[in-house]
Every structure is written in C-alpha cells, then in structure tokens.
Coordinates of N, CA, C and O in Angstrom, one line a residue:
X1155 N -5.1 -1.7 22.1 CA -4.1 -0.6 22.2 C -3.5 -0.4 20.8 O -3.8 -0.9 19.7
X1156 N -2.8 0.5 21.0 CA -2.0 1.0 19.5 C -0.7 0.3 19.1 O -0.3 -0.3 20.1
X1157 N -0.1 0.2 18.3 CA 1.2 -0.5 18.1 C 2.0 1.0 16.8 O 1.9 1.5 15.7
X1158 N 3.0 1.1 18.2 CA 3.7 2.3 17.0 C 4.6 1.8 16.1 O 5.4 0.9 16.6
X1159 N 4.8 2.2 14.9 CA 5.7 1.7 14.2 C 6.2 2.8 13.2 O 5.3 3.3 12.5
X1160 N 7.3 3.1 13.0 CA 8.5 4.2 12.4 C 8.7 3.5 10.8 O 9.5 2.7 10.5
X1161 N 7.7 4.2 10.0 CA 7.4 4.1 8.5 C 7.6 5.3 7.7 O 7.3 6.5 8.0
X1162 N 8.1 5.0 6.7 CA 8.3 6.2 5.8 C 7.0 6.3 4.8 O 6.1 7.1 4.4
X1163 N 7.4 5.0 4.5 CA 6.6 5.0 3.0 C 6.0 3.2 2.8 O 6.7 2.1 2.7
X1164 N 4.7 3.4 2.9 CA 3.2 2.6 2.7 C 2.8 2.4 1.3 O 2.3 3.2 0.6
X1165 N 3.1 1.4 0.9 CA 1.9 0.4 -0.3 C 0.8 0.2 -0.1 O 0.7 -0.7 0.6
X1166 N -0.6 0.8 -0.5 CA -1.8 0.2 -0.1 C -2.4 -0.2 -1.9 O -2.8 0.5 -2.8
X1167 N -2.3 -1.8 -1.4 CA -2.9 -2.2 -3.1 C -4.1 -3.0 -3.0 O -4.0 -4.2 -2.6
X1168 N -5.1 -2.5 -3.5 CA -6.8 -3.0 -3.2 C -7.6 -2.3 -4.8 O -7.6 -1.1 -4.6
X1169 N -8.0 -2.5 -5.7 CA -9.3 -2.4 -6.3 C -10.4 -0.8 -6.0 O -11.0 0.0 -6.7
X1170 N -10.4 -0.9 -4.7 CA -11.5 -0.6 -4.0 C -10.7 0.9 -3.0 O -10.1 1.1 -1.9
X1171 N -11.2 2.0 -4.4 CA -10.6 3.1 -4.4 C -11.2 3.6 -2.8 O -10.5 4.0 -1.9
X1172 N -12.3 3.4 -2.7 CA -13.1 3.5 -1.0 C -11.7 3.3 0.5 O -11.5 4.1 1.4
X1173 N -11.2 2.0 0.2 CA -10.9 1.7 1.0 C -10.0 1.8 1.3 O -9.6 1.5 2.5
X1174 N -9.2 2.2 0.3 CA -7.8 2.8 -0.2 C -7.7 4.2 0.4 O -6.8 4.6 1.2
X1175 N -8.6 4.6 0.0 CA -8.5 6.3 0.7 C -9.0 6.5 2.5 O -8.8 7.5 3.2
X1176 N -9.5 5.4 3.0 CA -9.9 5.4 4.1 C -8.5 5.0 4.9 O -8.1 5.7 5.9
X1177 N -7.9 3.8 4.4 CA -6.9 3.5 5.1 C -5.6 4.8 4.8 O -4.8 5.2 5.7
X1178 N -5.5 5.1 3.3 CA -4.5 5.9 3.7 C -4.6 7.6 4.3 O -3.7 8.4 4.5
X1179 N -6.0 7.6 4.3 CA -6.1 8.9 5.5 C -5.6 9.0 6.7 O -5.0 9.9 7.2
X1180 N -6.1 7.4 7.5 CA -5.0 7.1 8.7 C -3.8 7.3 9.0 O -3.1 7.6 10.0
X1181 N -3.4 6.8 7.4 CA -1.6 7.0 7.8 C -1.3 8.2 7.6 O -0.4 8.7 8.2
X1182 N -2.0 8.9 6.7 CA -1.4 9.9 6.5 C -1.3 11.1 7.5 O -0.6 12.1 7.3
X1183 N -2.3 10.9 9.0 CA -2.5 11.4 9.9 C -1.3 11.0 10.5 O -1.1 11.8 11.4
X1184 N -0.2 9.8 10.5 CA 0.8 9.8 11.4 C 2.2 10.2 10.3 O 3.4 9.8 10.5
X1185 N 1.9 10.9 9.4 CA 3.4 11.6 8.6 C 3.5 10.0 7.9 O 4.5 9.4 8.3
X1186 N 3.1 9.7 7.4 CA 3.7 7.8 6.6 C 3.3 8.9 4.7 O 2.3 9.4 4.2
X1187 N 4.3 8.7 4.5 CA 4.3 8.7 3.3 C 3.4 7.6 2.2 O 3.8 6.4 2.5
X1188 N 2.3 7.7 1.2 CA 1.2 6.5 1.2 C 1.1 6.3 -0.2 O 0.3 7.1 -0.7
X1189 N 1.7 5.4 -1.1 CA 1.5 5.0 -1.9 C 0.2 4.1 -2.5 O -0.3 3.1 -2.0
X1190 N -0.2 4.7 -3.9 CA -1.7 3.5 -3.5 C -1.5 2.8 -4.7 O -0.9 3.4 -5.6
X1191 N -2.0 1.2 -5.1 CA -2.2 0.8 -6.7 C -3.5 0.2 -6.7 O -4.0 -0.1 -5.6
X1192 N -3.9 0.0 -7.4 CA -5.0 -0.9 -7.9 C -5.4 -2.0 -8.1 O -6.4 -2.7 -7.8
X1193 N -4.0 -1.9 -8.9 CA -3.3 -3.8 -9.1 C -2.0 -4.2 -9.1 O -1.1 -3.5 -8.8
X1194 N -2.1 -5.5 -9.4 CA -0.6 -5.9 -9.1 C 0.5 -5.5 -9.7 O 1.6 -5.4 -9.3
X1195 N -0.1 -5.0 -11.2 CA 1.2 -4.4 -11.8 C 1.6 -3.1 -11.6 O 2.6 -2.7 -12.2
X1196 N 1.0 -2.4 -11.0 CA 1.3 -1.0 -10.6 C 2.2 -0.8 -9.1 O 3.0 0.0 -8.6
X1197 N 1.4 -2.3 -8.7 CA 2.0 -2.3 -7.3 C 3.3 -2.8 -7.2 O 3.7 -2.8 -6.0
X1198 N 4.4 -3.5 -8.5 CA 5.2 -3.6 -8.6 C 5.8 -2.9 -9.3 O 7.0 -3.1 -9.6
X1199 N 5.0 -1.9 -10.0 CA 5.8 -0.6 -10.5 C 6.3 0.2 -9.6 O 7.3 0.9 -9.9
X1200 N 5.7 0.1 -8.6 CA 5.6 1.1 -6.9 C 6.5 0.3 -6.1 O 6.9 0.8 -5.1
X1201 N 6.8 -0.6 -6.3 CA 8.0 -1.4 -5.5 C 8.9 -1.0 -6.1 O 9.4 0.1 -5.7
X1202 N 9.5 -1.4 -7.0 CA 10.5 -0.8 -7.9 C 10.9 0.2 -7.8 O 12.2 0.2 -7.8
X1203 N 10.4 0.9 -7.7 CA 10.5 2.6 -7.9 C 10.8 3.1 -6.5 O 11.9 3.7 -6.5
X1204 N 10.2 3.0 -5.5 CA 10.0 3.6 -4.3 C 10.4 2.6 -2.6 O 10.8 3.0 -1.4
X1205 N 10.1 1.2 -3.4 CA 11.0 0.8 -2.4 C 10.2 0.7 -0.7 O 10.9 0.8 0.4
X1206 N 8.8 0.5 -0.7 CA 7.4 1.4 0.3 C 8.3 0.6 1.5 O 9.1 -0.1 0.9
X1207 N 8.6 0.3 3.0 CA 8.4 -0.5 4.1 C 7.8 -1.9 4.4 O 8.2 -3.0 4.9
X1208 N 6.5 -1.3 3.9 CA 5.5 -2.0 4.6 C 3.9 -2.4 2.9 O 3.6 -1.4 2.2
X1209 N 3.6 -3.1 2.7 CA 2.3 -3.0 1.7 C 1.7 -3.9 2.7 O 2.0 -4.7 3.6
X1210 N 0.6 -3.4 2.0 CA -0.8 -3.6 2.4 C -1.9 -4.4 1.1 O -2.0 -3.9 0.0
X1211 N -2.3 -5.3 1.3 CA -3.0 -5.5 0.0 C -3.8 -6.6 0.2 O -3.6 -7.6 1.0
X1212 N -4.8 -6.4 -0.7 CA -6.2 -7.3 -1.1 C -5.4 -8.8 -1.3 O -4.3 -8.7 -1.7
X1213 N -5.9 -9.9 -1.1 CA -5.9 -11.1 -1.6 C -6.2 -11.3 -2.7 O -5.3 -11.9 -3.4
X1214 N -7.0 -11.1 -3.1 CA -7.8 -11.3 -4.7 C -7.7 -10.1 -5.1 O -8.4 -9.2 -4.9
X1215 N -6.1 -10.2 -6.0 CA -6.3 -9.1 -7.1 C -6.5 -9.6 -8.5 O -6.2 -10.8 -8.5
X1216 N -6.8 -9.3 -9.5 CA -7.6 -9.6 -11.0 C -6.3 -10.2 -11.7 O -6.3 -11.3 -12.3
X1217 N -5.3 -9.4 -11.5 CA -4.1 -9.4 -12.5 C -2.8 -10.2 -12.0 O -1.9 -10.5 -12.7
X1218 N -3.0 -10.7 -10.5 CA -1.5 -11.5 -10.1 C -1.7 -11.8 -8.5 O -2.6 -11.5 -7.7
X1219 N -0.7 -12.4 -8.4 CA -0.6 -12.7 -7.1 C -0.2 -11.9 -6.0 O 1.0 -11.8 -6.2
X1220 N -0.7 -11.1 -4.7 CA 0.1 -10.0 -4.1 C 1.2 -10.8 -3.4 O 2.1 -10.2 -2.9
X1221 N 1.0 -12.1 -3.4 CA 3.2 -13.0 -2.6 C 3.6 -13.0 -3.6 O 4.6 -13.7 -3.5
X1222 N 3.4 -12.4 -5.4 CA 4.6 -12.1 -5.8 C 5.1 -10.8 -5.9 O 5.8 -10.7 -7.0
X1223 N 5.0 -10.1 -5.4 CA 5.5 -8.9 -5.7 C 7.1 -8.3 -5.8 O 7.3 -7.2 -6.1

C-alpha cells in the first residue's frame, strides 16, 4: 500500500544523477517541493538554506558522512 505523508520540501542526495531524477519525478508528481545534491557538502548547503523535511540519501558518499548533516 501507499503511505501518505504532508511534505513540503525533499533532500534527495546520491552521486547518481539517474536516480535522483527518477526518484524526484515521483515526488514531484505529489506537489513535494525536491531539492537534489550530489554530495555531502551541497547537501548541507541545502540544509542550511532551505531547511527540506525529509532527505533522502546514498550511504557512501565520497566527501562525508550523510548522519552528519
């Protein structure tokens, strides 16, 4: 089944521009506002700044750890 959940705004941080755009086509089909990074330091540039709900993100990123964000 589905699980609804009332999101503004999505972090999706992965490398893997592929999979990035896959997942945030989904959300973007339910109005979720979709922030994307690459790596870890963008992805705490994107915290900072915007403050997302919810992130999403790779385990093995190049540049840092995604539990520190």
């Amino acid at each position: 089944g589905e699980i609804e959940v009332d999101l503004d705004k999505v972090l999706i941080v992965d490398p893997d521009a592929d999979f990035v755009e896959s997942l945030a086509n989904q959300l973007l089909t339910r109005q979720v506002r979709v922030l994307r990074a690459p790596t870890h330091a963008k992805a705490r540039e994107l915290i900072r700044g915007y403050q997302p709900e919810l992130v999403v993100s790779e385990v093995h990123l190049p540049d840092g750890d995604p539990l520190t964000f």
